[in-house]
Short mmCIF file of C-alpha atoms and ligand atoms in Angstrom, two decimals:
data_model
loop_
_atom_site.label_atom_id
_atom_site.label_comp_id
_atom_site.label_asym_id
_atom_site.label_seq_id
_atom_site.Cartn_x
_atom_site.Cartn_y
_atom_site.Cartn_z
CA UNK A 1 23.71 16.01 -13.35
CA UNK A 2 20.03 15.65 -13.10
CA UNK A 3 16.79 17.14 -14.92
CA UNK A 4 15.10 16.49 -11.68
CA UNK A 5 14.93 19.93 -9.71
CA UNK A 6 12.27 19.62 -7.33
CA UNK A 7 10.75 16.53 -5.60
CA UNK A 8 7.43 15.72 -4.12
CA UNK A 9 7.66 13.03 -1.33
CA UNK A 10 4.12 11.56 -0.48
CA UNK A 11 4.63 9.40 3.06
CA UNK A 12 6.32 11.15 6.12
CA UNK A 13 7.15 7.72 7.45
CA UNK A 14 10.35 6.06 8.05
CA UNK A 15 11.25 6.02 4.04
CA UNK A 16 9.25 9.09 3.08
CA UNK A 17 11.64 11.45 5.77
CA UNK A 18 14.88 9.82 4.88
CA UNK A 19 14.17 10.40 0.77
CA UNK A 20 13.01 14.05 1.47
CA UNK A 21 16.21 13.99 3.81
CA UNK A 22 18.83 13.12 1.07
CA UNK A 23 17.37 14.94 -1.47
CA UNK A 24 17.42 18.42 0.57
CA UNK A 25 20.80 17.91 0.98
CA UNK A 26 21.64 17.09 -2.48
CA UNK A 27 20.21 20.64 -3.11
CA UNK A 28 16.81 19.71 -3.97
CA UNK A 29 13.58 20.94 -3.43
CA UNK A 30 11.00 19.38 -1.64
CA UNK A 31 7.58 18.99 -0.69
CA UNK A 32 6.47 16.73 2.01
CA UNK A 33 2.62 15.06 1.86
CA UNK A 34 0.99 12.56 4.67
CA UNK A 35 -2.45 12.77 5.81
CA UNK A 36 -1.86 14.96 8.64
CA UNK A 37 -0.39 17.95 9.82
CA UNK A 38 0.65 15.97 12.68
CA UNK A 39 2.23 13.52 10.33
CA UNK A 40 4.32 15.88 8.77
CA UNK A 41 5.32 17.90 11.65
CA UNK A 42 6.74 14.31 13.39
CA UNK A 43 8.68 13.76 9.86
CA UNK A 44 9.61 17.02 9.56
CA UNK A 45 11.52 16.68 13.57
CA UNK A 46 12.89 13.51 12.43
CA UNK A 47 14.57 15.07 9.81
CA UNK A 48 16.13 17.63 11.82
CA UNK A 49 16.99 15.23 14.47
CA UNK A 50 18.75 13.05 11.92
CA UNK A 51 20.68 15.74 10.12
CA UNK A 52 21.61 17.08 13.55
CA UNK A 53 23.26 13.81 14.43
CA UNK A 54 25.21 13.99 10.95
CA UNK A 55 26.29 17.44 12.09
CA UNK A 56 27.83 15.88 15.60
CA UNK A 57 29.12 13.54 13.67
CA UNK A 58 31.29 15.66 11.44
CA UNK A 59 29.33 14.36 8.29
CA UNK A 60 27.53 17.65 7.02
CA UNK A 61 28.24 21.41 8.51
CA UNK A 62 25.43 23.07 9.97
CA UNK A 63 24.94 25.27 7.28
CA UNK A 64 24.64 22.52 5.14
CA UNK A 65 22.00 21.48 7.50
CA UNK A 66 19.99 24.75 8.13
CA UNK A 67 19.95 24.89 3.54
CA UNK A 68 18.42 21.64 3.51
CA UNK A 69 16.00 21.73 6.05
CA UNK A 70 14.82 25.60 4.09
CA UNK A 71 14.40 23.18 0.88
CA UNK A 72 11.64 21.00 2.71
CA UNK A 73 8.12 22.58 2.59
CA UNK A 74 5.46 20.39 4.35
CA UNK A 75 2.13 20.13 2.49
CA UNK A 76 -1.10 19.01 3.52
CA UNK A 77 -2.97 18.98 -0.34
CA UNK A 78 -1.20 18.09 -3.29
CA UNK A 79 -1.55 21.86 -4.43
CA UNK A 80 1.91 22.56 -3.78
CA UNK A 81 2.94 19.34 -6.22
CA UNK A 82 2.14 21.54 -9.43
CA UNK A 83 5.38 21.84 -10.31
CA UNK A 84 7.92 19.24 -9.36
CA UNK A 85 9.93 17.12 -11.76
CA UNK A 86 8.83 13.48 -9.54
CA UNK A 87 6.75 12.36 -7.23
CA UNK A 88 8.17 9.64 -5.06
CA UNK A 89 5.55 7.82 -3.02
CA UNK A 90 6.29 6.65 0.09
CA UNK A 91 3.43 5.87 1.88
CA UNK A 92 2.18 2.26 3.66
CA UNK A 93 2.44 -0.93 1.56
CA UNK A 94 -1.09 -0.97 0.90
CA UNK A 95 -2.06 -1.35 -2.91
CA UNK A 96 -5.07 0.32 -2.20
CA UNK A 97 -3.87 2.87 -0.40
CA UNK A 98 -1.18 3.66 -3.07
CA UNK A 99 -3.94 3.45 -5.96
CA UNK A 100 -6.26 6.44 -4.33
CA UNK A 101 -3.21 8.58 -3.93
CA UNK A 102 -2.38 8.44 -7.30
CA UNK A 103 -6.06 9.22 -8.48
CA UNK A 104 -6.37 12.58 -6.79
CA UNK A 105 -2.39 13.57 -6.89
CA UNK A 106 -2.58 13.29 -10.77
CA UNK A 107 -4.61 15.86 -12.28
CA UNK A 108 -2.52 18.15 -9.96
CA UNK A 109 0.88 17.21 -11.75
CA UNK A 110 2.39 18.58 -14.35
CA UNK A 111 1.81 16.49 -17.91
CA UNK A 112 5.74 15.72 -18.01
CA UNK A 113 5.98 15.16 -14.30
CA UNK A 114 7.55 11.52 -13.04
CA UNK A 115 6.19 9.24 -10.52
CA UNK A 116 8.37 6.91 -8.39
CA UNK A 117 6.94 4.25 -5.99
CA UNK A 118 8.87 3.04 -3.08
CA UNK A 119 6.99 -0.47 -3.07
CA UNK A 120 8.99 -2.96 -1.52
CA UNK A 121 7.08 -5.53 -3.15
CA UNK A 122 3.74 -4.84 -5.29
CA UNK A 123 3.84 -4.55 -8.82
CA UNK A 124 5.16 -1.30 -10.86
CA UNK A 125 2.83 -2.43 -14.00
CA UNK A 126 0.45 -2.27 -12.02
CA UNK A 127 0.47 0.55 -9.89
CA UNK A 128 1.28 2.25 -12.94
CA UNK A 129 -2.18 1.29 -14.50
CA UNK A 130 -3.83 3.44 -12.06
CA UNK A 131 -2.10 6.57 -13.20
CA UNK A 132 -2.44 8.71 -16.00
CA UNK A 133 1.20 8.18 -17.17
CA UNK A 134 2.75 4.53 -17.19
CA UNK A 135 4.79 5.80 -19.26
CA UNK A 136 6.51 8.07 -16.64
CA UNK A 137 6.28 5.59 -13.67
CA UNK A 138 9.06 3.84 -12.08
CA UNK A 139 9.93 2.11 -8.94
CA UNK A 140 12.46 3.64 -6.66
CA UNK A 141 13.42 1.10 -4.04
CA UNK A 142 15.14 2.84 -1.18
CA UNK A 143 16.54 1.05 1.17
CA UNK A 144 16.05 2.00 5.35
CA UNK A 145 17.96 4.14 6.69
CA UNK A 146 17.86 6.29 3.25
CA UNK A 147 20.59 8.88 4.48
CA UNK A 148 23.10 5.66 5.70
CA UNK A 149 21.79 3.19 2.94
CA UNK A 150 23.99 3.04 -0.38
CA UNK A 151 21.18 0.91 -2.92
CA UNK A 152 18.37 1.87 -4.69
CA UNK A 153 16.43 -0.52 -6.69
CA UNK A 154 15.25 0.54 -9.48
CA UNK A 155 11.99 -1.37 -11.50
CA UNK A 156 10.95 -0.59 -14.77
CA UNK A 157 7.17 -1.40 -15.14
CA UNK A 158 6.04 -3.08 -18.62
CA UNK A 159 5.43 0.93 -19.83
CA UNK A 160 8.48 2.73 -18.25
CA UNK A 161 10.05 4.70 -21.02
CA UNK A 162 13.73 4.89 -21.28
CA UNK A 163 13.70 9.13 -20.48
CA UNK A 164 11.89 8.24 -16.96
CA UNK A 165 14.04 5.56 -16.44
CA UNK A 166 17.81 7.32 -17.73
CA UNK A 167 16.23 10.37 -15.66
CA UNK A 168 15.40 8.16 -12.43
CA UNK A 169 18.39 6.61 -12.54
CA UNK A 170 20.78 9.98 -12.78
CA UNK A 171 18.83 11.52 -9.92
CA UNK A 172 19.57 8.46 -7.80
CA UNK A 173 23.25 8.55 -8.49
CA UNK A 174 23.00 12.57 -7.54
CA UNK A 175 21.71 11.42 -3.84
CA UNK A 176 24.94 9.49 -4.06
CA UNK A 177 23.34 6.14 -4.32
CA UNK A 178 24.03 3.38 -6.53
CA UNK A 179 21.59 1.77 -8.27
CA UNK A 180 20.75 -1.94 -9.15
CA UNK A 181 18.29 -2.65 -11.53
CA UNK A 182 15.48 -5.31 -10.92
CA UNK A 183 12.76 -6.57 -13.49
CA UNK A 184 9.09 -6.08 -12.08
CA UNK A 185 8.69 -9.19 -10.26
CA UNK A 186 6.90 -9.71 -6.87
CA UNK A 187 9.37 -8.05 -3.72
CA UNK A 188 12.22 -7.20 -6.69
CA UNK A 189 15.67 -8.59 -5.88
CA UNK A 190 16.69 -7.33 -2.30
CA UNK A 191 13.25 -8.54 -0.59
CA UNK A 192 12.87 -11.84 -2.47
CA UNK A 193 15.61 -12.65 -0.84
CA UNK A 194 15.63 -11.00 2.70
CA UNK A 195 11.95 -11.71 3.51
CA UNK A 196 12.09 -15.08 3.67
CA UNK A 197 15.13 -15.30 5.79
CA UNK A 198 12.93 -13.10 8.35
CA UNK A 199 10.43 -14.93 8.04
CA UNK A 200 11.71 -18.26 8.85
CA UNK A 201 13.51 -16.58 11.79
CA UNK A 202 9.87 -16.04 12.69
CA UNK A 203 9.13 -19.00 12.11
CA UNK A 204 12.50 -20.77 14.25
CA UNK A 205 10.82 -18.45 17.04
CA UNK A 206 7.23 -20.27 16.40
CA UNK A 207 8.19 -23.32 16.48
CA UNK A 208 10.36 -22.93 20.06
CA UNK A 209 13.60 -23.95 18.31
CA UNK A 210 15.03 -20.20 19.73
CA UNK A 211 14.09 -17.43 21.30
CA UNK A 212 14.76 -13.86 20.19
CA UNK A 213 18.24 -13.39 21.61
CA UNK A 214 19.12 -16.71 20.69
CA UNK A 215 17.99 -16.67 16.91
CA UNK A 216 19.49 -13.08 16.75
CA UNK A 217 23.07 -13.89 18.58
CA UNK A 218 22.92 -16.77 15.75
CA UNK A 219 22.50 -14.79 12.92
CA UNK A 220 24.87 -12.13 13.89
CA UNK A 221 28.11 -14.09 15.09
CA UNK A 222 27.13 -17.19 13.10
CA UNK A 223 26.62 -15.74 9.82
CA UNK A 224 27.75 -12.50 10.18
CA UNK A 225 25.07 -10.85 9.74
CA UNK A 226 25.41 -7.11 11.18
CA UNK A 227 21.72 -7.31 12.63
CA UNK A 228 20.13 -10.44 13.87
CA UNK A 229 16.89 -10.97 11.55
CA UNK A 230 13.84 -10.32 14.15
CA UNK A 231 16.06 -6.84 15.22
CA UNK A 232 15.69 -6.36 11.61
CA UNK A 233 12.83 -7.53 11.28
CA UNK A 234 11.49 -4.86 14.15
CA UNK A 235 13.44 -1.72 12.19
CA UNK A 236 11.92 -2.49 8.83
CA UNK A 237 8.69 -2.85 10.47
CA UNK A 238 6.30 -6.13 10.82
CA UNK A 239 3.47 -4.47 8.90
CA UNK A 240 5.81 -4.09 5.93
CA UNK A 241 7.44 -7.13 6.34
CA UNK A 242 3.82 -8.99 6.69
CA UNK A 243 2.67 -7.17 3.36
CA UNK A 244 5.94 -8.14 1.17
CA UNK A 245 5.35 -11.74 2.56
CA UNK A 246 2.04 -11.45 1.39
CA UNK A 247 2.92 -10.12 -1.81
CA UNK A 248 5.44 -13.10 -2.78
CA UNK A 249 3.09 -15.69 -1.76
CA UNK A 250 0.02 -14.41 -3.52
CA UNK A 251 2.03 -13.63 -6.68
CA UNK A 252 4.49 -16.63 -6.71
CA UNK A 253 1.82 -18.86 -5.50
CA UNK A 254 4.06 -21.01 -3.60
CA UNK A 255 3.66 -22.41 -0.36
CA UNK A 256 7.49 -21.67 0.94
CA UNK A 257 6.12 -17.96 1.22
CA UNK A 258 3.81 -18.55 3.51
CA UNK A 259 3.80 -15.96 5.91
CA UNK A 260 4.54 -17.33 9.52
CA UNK A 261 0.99 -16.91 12.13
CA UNK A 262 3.45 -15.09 14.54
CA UNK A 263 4.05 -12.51 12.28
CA UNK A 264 0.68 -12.33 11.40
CA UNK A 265 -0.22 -12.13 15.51
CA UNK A 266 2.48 -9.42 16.30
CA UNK A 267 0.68 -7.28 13.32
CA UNK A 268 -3.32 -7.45 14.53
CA UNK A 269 -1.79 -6.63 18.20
CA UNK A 270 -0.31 -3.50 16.97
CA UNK A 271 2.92 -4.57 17.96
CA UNK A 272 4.97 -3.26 15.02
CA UNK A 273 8.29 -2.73 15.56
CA UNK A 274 10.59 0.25 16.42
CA UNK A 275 8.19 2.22 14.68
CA UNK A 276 5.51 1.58 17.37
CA UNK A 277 8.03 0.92 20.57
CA UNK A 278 6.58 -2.85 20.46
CA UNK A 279 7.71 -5.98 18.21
CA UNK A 280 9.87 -8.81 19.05
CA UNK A 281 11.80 -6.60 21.50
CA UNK A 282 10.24 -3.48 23.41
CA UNK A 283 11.62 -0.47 23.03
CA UNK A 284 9.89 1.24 26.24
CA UNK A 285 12.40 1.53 28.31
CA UNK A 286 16.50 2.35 28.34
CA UNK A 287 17.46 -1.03 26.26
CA UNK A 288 15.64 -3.10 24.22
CA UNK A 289 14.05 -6.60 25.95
CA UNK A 290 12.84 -9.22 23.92
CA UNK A 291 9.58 -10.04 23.96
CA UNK A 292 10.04 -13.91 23.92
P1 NAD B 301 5.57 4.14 7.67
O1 NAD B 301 4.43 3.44 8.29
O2 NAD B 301 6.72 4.59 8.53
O3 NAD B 301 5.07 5.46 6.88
C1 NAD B 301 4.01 5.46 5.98
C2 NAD B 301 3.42 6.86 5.98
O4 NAD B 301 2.46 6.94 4.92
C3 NAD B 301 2.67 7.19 7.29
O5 NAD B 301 3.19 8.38 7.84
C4 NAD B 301 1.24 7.33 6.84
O6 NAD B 301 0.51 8.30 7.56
C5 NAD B 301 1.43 7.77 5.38
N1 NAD B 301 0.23 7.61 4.56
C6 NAD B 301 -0.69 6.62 4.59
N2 NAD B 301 -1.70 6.89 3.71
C7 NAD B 301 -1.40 8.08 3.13
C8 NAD B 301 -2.06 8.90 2.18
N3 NAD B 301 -3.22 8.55 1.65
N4 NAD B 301 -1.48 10.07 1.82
C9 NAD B 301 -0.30 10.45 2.36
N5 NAD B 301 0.38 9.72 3.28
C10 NAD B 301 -0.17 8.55 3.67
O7 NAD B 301 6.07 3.19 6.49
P2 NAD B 301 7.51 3.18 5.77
O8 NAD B 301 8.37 2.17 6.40
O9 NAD B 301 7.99 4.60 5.61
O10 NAD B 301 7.09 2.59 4.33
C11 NAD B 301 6.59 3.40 3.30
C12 NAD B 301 6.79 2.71 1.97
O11 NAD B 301 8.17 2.44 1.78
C13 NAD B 301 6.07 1.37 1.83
O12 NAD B 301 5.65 1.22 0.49
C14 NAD B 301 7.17 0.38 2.18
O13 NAD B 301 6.95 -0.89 1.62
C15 NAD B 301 8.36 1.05 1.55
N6 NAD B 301 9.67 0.65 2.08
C16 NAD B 301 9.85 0.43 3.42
C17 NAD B 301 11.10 0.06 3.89
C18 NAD B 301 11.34 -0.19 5.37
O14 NAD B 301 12.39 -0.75 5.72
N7 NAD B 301 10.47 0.23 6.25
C19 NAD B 301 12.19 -0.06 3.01
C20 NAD B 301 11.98 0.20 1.66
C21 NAD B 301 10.71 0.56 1.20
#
């Protein structure tokens, strides 16, 4: 069971569609937030696009699908936030950006309402300073693609009370998720790990030991990895995984997280990822090429 009814999702990104995604079909309400109408109308077809696919494949019925797509109401202010239980923000890994939402969406909220923040890497203590309730922040970590992806981190800043967190933590396991718990320390558990891994597959690319295919082949059939790291790298997106790396070296102050100058290139070209059709492979045409 969960006290958590109806669910605001800021972000109509990658992470912001699949969270409004599972909790429509877990019978919850939703609204939908991103700086455009635009923005929301793209999440909003990637949602049906992706529930679609779990209709051909036998996953959900379409009625299932046509309910849960009803429960998701796109809006452009944060009127329509007045009364939801949480707030999950999923918008770009920018602590600035992330600190401005919270100012104007938090005199809209209800006193008791909960915010979540899917950071992948900055700190819940203090994102939660810039709110009016650190008491009723949390971290919810979901993990890309939400609707396939069975974790959810969950981080407990230095204020999180235990009702936010027990509450958090039951609504998770309603999505069907299972949750591991991480203390509030730069990237949490699954990217202080992961992100460096990437990152020196970026920098094995740099440095000319491999190229693309090769360092990806290697990964997959020599460590059995399902994905090879730079095809990861390329799904999670290089902005995101430039911004974590950023995160563990500035907080952890230690030189191994240095974030590799090719990673820092493919970000100021623009070349992102899936997300933008460009990153270490290009996505323009019918498979995807490397791009060194
Ligand atoms: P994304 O670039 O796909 O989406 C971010 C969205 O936020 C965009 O649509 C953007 O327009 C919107 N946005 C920016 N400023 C906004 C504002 N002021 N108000 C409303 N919307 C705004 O990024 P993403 O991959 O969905 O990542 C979102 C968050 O989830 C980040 O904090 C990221 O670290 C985290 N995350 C990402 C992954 C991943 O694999 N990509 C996994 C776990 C967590």
């Amino acid at each position: 069971m969960t006290s958590i009814n109806k669910v605001g999702v800021i972000g109509a990104g990658q992470m912001g569609t699949g969270i409004a995604h599972v909790c429509a079909l877990a019978g919850l309400d939703v609204v939908l937030n991103d700086v455009s109408e635009d923005r929301i109308k793209a999440g909003l077809a990637t949602v049906n696009g992706n529930m679609a696919r779990q209709v051909r494949r036998n996953r959900i019925t379409e009625e299932q699908r046509q309910k849960a797509l009803a429960r998701i109401v796109p809006a452009k202010t944060f009127d329509g936030f007045g009364d939801c239980d949480l707030v999950i923000e999923a918008a770009t890994e920018k602590e600035d950006v992330k600190r401005k939402i919270y100012v104007q969406l938090c005199p809209t909220l209800r006193p008791d309402a909960m915010i979540g923040s899917n950071t992948s890497s900055i700190s819940i203590t203090r994102l939660a300073a810039a709110t009016d309730r650190p008491e009723r922040f949390i971290g919810i970590h979901f993990m890309n693609p939400v609707p396939v992806m069975e974790l959810v981190e969950l981080i407990r800043g230095i204020a999180t009370d235990d009702h936010t967190y027990e509450a958090t933590k039951a609504f998770c396991q309603h999505l069907g998720k299972t949750v591991a718990v991480s203390e509030d320390f730069p990237a949490f558990i699954v990217n202080r790990v992961l992100m460096p891994m990437i990152n020196e597959a970026i920098y094995t690319l740099y440095e000319g030991v491999g190229n693309v295919e090769a360092i990806d082949i290697a990964m997959r059939l020599g460590a059995n990895h399902p994905m090879g790291p730079l095809q990861l790298a390329d799904f999670i997106g290089l902005d995101t995984c430039l911004s974590v790396m950023q995160v563990l070296h500035e907080g952890l102050a230690d030189s191994k997280y240095r974030p590799c100058p090719l990673l820092v290139k493919y970000v100021e070209a623009g070349w992102l990822g899936r997300k933008t059709q460009r990153g270490f492979y290009d996505y323009r045409g019918e498979k995807p090429v490397p791009t060194r």
